[in-house]
mmCIF file of C-alpha atoms and ligand atoms in Angstrom:
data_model
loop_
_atom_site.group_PDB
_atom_site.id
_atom_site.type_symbol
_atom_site.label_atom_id
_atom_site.label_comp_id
_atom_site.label_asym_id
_atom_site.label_seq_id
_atom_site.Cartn_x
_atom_site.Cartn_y
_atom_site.Cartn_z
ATOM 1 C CA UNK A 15 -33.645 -0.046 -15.900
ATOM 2 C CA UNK A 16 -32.192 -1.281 -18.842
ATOM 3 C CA UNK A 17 -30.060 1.864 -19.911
ATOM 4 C CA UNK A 18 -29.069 1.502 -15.952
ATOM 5 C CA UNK A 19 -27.532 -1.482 -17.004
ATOM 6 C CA UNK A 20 -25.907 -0.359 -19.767
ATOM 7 C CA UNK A 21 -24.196 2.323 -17.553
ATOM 8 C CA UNK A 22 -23.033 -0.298 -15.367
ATOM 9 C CA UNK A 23 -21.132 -2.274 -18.153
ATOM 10 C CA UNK A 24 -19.753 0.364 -19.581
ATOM 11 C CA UNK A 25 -18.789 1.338 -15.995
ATOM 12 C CA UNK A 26 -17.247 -2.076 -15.610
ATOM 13 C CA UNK A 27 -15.684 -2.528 -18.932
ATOM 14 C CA UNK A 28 -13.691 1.351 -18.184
ATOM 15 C CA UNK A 29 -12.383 -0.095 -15.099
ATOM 16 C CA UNK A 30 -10.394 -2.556 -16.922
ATOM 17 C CA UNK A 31 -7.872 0.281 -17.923
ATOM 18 C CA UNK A 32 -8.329 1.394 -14.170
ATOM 19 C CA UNK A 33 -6.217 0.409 -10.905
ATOM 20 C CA UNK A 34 -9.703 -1.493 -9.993
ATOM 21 C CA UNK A 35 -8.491 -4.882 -9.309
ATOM 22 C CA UNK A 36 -11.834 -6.842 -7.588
ATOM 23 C CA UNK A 37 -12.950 -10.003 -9.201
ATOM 24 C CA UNK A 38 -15.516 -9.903 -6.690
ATOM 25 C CA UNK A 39 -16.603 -6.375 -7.508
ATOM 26 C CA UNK A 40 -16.574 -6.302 -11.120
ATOM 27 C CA UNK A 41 -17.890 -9.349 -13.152
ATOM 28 C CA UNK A 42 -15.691 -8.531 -16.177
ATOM 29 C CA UNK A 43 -12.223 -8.641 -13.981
ATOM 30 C CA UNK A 44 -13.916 -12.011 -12.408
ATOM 31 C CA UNK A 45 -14.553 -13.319 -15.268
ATOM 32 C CA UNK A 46 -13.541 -16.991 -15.680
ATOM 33 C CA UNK A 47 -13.117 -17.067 -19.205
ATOM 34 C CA UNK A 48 -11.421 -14.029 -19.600
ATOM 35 C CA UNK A 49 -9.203 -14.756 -17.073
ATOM 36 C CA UNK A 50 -8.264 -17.850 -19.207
ATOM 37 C CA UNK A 51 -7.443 -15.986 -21.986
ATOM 38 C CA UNK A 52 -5.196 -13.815 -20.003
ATOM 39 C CA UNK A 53 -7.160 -10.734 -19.112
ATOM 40 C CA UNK A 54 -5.579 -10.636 -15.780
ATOM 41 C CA UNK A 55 -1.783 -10.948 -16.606
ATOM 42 C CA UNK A 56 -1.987 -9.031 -19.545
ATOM 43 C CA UNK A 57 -3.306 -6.285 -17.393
ATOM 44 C CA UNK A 58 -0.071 -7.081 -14.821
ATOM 45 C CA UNK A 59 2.131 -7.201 -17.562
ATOM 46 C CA UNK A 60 1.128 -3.510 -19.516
ATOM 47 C CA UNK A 61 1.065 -1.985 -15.717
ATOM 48 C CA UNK A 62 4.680 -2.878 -15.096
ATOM 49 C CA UNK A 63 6.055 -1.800 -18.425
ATOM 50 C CA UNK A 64 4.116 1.356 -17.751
ATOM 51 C CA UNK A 65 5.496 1.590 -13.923
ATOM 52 C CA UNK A 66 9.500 1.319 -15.341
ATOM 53 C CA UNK A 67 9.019 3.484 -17.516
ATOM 54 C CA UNK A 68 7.444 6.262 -15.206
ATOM 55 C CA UNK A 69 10.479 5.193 -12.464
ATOM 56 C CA UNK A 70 13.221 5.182 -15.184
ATOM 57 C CA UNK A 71 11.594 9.058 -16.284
ATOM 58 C CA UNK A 72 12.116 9.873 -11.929
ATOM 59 C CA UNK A 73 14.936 7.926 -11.945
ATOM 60 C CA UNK A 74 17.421 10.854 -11.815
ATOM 61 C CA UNK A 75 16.125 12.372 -8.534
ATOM 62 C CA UNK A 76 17.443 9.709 -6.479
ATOM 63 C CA UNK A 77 20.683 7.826 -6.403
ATOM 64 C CA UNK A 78 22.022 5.444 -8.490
ATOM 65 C CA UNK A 79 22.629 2.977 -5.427
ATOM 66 C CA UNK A 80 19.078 3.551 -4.228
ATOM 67 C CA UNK A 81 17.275 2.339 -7.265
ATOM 68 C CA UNK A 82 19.837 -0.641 -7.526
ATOM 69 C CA UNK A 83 19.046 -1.597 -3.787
ATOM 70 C CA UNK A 84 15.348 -1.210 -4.548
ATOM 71 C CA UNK A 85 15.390 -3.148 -7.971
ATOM 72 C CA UNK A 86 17.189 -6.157 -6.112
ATOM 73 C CA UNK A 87 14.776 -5.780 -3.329
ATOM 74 C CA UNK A 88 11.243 -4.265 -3.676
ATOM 75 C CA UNK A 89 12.248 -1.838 -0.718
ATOM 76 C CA UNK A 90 14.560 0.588 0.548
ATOM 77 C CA UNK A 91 15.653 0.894 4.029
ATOM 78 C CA UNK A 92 16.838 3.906 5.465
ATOM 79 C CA UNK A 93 18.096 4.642 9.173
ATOM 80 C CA UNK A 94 18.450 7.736 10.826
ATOM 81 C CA UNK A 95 16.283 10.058 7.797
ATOM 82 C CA UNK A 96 15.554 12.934 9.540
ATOM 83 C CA UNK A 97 17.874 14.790 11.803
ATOM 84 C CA UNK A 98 17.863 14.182 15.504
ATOM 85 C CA UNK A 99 16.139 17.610 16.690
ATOM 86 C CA UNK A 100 13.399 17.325 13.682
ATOM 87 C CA UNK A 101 12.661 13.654 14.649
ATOM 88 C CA UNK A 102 12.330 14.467 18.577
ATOM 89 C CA UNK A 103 10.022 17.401 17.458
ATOM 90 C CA UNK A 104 7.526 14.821 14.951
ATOM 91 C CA UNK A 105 7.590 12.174 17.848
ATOM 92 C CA UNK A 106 6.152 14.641 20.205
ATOM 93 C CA UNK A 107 3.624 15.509 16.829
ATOM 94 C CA UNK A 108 2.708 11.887 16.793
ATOM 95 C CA UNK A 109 2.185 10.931 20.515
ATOM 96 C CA UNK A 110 0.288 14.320 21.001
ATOM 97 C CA UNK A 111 -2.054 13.928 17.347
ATOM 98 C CA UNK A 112 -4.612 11.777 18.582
ATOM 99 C CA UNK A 113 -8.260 13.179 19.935
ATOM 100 C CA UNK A 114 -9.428 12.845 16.612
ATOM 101 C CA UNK A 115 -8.338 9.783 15.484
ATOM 102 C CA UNK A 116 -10.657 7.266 13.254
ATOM 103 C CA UNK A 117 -9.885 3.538 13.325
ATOM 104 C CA UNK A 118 -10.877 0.124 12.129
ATOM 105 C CA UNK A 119 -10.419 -3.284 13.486
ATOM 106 C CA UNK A 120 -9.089 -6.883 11.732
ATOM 107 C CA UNK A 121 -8.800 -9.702 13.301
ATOM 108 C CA UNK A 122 -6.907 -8.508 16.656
ATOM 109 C CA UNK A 123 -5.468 -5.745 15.407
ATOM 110 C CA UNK A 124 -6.951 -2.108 15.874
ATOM 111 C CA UNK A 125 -5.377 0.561 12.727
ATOM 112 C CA UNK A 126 -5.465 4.384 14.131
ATOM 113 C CA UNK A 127 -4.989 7.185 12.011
ATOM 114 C CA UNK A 128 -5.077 10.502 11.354
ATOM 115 C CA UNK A 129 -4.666 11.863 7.423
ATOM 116 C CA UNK A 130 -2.662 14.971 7.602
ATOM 117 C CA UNK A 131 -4.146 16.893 5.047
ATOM 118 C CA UNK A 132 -2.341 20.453 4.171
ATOM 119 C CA UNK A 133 -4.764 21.962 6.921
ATOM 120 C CA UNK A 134 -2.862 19.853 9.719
ATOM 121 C CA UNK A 135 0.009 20.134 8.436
ATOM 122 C CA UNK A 136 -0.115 23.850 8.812
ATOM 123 C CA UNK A 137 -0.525 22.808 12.573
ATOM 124 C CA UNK A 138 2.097 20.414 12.715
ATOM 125 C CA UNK A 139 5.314 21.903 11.618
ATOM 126 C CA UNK A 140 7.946 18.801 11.712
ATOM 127 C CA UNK A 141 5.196 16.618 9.808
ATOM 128 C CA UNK A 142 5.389 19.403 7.523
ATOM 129 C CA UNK A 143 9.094 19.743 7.225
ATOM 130 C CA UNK A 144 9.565 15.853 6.990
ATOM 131 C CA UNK A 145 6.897 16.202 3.666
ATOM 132 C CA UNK A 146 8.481 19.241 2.033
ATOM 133 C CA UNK A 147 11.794 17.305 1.958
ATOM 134 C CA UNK A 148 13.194 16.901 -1.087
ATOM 135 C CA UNK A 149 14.762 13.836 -0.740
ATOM 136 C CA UNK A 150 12.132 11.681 1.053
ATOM 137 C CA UNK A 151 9.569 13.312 -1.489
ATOM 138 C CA UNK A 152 11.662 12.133 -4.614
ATOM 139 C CA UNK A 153 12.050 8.597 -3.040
ATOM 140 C CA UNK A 154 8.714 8.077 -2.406
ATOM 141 C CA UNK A 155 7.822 9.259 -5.940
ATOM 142 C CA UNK A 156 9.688 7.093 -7.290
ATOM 143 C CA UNK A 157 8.971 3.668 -5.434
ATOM 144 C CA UNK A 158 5.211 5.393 -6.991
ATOM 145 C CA UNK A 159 6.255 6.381 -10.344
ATOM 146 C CA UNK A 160 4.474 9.757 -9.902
ATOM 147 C CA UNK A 161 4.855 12.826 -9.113
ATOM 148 C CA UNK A 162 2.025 13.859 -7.265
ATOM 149 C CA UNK A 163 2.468 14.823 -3.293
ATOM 150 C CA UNK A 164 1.917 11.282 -1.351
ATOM 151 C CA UNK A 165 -0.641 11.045 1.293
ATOM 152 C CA UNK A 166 0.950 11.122 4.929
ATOM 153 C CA UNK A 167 -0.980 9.995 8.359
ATOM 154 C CA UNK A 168 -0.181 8.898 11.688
ATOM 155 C CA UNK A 169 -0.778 5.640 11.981
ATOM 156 C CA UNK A 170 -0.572 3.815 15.233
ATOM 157 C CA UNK A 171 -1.106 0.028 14.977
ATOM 158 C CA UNK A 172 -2.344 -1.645 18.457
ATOM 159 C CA UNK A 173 -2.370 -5.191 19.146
ATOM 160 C CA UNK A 174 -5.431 -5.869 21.492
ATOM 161 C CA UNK A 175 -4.870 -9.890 21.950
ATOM 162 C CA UNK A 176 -7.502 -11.897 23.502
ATOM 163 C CA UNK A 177 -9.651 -11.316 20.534
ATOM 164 C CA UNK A 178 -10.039 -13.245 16.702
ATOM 165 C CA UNK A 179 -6.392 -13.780 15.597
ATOM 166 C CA UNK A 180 -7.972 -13.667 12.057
ATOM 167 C CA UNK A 181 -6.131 -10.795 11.211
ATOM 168 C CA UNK A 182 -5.856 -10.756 7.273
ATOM 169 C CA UNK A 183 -2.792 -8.351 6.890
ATOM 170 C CA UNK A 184 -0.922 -11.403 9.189
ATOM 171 C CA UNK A 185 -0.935 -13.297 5.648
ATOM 172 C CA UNK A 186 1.718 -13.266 2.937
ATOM 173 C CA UNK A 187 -0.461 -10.864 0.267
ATOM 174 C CA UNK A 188 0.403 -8.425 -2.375
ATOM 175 C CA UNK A 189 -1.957 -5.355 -2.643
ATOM 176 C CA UNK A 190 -2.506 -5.144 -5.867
ATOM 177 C CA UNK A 191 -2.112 -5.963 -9.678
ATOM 178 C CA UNK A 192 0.641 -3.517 -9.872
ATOM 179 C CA UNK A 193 3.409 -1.566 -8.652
ATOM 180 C CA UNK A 194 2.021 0.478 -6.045
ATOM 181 C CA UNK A 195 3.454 2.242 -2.853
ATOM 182 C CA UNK A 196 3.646 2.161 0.674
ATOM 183 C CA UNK A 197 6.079 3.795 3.235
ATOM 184 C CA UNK A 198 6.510 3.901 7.332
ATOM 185 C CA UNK A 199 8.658 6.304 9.300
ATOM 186 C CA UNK A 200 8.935 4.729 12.599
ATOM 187 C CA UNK A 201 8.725 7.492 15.356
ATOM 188 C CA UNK A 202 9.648 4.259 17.702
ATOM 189 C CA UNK A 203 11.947 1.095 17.774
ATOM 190 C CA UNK A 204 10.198 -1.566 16.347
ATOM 191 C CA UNK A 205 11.146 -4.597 18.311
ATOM 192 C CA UNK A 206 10.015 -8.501 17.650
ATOM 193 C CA UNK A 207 7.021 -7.870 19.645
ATOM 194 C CA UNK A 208 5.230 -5.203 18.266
ATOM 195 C CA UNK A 209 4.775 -7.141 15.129
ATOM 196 C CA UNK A 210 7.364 -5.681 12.603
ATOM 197 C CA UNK A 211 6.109 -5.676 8.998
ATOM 198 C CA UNK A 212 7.615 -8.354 6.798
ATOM 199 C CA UNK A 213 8.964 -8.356 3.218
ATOM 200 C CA UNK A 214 9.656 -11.606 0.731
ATOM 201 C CA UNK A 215 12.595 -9.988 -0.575
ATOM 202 C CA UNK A 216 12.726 -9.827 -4.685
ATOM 203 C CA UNK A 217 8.707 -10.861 -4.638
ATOM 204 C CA UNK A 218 8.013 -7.273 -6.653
ATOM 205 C CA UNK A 219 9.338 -8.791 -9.602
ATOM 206 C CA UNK A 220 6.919 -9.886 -12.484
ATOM 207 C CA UNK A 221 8.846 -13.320 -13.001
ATOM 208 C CA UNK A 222 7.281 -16.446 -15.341
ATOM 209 C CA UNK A 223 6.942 -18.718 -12.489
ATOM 210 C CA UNK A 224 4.807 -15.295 -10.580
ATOM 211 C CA UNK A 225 2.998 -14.696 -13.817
ATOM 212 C CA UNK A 226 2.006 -18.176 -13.618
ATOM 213 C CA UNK A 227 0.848 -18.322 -10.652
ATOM 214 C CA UNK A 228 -1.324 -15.060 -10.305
ATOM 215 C CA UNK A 229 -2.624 -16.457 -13.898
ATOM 216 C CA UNK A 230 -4.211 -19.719 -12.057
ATOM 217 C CA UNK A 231 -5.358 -17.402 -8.723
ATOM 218 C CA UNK A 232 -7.376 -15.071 -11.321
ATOM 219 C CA UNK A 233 -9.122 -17.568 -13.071
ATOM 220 C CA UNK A 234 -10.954 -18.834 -9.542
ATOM 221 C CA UNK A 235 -10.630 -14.946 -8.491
ATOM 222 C CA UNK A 236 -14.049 -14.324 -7.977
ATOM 223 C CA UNK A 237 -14.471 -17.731 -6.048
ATOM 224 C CA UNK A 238 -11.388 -17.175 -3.312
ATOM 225 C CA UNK A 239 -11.849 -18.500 -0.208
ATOM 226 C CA UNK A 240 -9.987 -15.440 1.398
ATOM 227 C CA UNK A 241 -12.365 -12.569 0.853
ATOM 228 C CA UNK A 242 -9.485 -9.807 0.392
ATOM 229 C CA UNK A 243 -8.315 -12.235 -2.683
ATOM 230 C CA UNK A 244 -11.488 -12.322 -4.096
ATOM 231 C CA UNK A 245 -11.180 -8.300 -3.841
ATOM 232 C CA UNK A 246 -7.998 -8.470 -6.106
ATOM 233 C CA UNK A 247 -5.142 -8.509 -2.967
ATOM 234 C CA UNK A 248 -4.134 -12.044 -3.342
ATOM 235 C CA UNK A 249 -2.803 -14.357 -0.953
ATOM 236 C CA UNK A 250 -0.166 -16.840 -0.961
ATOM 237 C CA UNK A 251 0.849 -19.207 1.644
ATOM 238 C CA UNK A 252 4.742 -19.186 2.928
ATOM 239 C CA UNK A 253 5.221 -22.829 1.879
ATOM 240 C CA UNK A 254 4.195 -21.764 -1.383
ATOM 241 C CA UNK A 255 6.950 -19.256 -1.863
ATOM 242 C CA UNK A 256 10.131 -21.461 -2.553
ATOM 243 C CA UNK A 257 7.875 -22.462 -5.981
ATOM 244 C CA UNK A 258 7.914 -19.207 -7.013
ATOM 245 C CA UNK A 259 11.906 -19.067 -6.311
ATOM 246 C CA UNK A 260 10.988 -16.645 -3.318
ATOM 247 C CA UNK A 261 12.136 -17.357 0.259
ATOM 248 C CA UNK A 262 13.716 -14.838 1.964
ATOM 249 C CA UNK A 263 12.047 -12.862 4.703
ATOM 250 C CA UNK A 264 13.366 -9.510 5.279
ATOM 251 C CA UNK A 265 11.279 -8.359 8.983
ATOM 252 C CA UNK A 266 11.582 -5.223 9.724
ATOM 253 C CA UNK A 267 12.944 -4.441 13.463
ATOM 254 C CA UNK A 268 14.799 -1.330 13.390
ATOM 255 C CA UNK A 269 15.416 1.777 15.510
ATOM 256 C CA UNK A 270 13.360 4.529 15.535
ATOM 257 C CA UNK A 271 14.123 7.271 12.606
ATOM 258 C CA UNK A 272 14.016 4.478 10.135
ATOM 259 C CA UNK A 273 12.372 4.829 6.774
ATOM 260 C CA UNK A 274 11.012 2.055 5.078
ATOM 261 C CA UNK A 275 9.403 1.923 1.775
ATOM 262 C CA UNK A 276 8.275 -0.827 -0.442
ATOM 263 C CA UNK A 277 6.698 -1.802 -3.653
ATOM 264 C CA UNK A 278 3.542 -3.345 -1.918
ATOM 265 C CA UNK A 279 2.520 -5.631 -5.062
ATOM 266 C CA UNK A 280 5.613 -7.776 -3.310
ATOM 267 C CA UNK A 281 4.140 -10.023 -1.107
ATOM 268 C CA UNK A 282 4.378 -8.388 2.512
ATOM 269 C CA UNK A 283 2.664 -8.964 5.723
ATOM 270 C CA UNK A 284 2.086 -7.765 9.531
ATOM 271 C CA UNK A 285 4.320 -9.873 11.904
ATOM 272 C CA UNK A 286 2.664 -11.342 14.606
ATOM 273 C CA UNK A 287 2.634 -9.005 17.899
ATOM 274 C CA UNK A 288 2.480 -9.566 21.488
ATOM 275 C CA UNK A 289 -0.929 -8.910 22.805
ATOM 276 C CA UNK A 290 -1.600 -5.089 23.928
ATOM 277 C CA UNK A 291 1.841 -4.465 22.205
ATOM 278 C CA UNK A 292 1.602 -1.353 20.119
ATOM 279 C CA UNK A 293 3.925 0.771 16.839
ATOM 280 C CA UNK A 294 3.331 4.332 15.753
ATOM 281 C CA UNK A 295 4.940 6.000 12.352
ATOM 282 C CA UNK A 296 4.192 8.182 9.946
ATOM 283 C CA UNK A 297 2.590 5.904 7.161
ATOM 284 C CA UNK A 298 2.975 7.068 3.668
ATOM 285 C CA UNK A 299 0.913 5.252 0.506
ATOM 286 C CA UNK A 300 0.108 6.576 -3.279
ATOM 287 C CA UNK A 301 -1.606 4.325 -5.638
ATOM 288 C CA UNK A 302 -2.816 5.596 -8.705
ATOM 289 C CA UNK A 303 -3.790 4.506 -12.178
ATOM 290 C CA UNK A 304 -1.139 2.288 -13.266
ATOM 291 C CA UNK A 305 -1.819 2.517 -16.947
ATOM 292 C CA UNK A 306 -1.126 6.617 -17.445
ATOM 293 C CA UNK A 307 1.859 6.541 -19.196
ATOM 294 C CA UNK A 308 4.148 9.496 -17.382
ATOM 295 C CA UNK A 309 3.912 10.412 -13.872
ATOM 296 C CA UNK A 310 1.305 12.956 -12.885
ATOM 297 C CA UNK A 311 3.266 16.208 -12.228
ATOM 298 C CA UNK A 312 3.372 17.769 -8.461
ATOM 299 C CA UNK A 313 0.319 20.334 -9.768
ATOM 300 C CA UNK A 314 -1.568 21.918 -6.923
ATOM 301 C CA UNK A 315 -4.565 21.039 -8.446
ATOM 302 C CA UNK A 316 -4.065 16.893 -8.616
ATOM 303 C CA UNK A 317 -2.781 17.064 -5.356
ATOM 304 C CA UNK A 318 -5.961 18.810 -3.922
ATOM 305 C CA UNK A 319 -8.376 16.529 -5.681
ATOM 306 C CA UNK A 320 -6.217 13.603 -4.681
ATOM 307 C CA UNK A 321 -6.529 14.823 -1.052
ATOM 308 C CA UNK A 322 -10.220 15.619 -0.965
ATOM 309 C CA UNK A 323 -10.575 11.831 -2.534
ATOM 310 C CA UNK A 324 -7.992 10.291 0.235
ATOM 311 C CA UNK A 325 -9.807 12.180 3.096
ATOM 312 C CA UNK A 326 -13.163 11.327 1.528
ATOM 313 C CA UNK A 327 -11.908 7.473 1.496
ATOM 314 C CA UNK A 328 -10.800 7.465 5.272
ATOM 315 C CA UNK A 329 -13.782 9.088 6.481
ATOM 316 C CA UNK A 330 -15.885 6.249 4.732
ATOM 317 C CA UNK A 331 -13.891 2.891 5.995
ATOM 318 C CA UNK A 332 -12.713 4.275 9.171
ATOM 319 C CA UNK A 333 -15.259 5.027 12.230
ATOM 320 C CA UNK A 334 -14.390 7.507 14.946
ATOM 321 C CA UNK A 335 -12.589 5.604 17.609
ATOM 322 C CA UNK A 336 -15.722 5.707 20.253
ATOM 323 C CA UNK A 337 -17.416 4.372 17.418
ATOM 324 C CA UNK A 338 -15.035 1.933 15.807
ATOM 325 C CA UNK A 339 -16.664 -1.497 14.396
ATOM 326 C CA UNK A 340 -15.606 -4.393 12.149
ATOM 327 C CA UNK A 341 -12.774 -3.777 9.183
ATOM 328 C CA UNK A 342 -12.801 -1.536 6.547
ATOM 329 C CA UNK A 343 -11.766 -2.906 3.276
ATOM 330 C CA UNK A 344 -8.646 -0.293 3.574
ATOM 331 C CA UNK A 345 -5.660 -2.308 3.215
ATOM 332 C CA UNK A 346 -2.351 -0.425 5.012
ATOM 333 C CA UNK A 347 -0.020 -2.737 5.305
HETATM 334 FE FE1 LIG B 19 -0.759 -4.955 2.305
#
């Protein structure tokens, strides 16, 4: 029992050097004292270093105006990615992908997907084609600071209405400690009513007044009111931005064939939808272990094992859609 223990510390103290980031989960991240002597900031602060210096490494694979827009802004935004015939041929992909979709339900909001692993992708040749290009794949990357293959799906996000409006993506929240990625390729126009996702523009940057404030959130941490805060994705109200000199909100309603991807430590949310409205895209997302000081290379054998543990995670907070009950803790957007 006691050696049990011991396991579990150890377990606990490792994760600190980990992207674990749940004062909930781990007493050591929670702790109170710790937290006052700057256990979570320091952690933010070494992961960020570590992030620039993986992007400035990937840097030269993209252009010069691309990491300026995405410095400035915490996203990059572009329309029309893939060519007109390729894009027709991934809609059809998308709309047709779906008997054996898992899901999982916040709030009033049902998430759909399907992880395309390298087995469907065999199967689906324009979801294929739109991963094995070079210039979405060295965008992503970047925006990730790795180099590893990131983990596609179909996502379709339905809006049931009628139901709990406690829908936590629908608050102002950054995912994590630290730079981490998340992308959409919208195989339809997103229009106010379906909900478009929504950006406080600049809000990836690691400023004193941000500092601050996630300094006071982690030393209650463990205590949150908001359960996904107390699981290390904090939340911050929108009258609370202009203190941290944040305000703008960039939403998101553009045409179909637009690529979006952001630095999802910004604080982002889900827009508020019209009941049985509903958006489908191609969702992107890498996170890995921010403190690894280069970026992973694109090895077939990380990107297998990072598969098998992706797939493995979706099976577990997901339930097949005739079977679909209350939320995950999987956080997409
Ligand atoms: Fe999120």
């Amino acid at each position: 029992m006691k050696k049990n223990r011991l396991i579990q510390y150890i377990t606990w103290f490792l994760e600190i050097f980990t992207e674990a980031k749940s004062f909930e989960a781990n007493p050591i991240l929670g702790n109170r004292l710790l937290n006052r002597l700057g256990l979570h900031v320091i952690r933010m602060m070494i992961a960020r270093l570590i992030t620039g210096f993986r992007r400035w490494l990937l840097g030269w694979k993209i252009s010069s105006e691309h990491r300026r827009l995405f410095r400035q802004h915490g996203y990059l935004r572009i329309s029309n990615v893939l060519p007109p015939e390729l894009f027709k041929r991934l809609q059809i992909e998308g709309e047709s992908c779906w008997p054996e979709v898992r899901e999982f339900i916040q709030g009033d909001t049902t998430t759909q997907l399907v992880f395309l692993d390298q087995q469907k992708l065999n199967q689906l040749p324009a979801a294929k084609a739109l991963c094995s290009s070079s210039h979405i794949r060295n965008l992503l990357n970047y925006v990730a600071s790795t180099g590893i293959r990131p983990w596609p799906h179909f996502l379709r996000i339905r809006n049931l209405g009628g139901l709990s409006t406690d829908d936590p993506q629908k608050k102002f929240h950054s995912d994590t400690f630290h730079p981490t990625m998340k992308a959409w390729l919208f195989l339809e126009d997103v229009t106010a009513d379906k909900g478009p996702f929504e950006y406080v523009t600049g809000s990836h940057r690691l400023t004193f007044k941000r500092l601050l404030w996630e300094y006071r959130q982690s030393i209650i941490g463990r205590d949150l009111d908001e359960r996904y805060a107390a699981r290390g994705s904090l939340r911050i109200e929108e009258k609370t931005l202009a203190s941290l000199d944040l305000g703008h909100i960039e939403r998101f309603e553009v045409p179909a064939n637009t690529l979006v991807i952001a630095d999802t430590s910004g604080f982002h949310r889900r827009g508020i939808a019209a009941p049985h409205s509903s958006r489908l895209c191609v969702y992107f997302s890498l996170r890995l272990n921010p403190f690894i000081p280069i970026p992973l290379p694109d090895s077939r054998p990380i990107n297998h094992l990072a598969e098998t543990l992706v797939a493995e995670h979706v099976a577990k907070t997901t339930q097949r859609r005739d079977d679909a009950k209350e939320a995950s803790a999987t956080n997409i957007r």
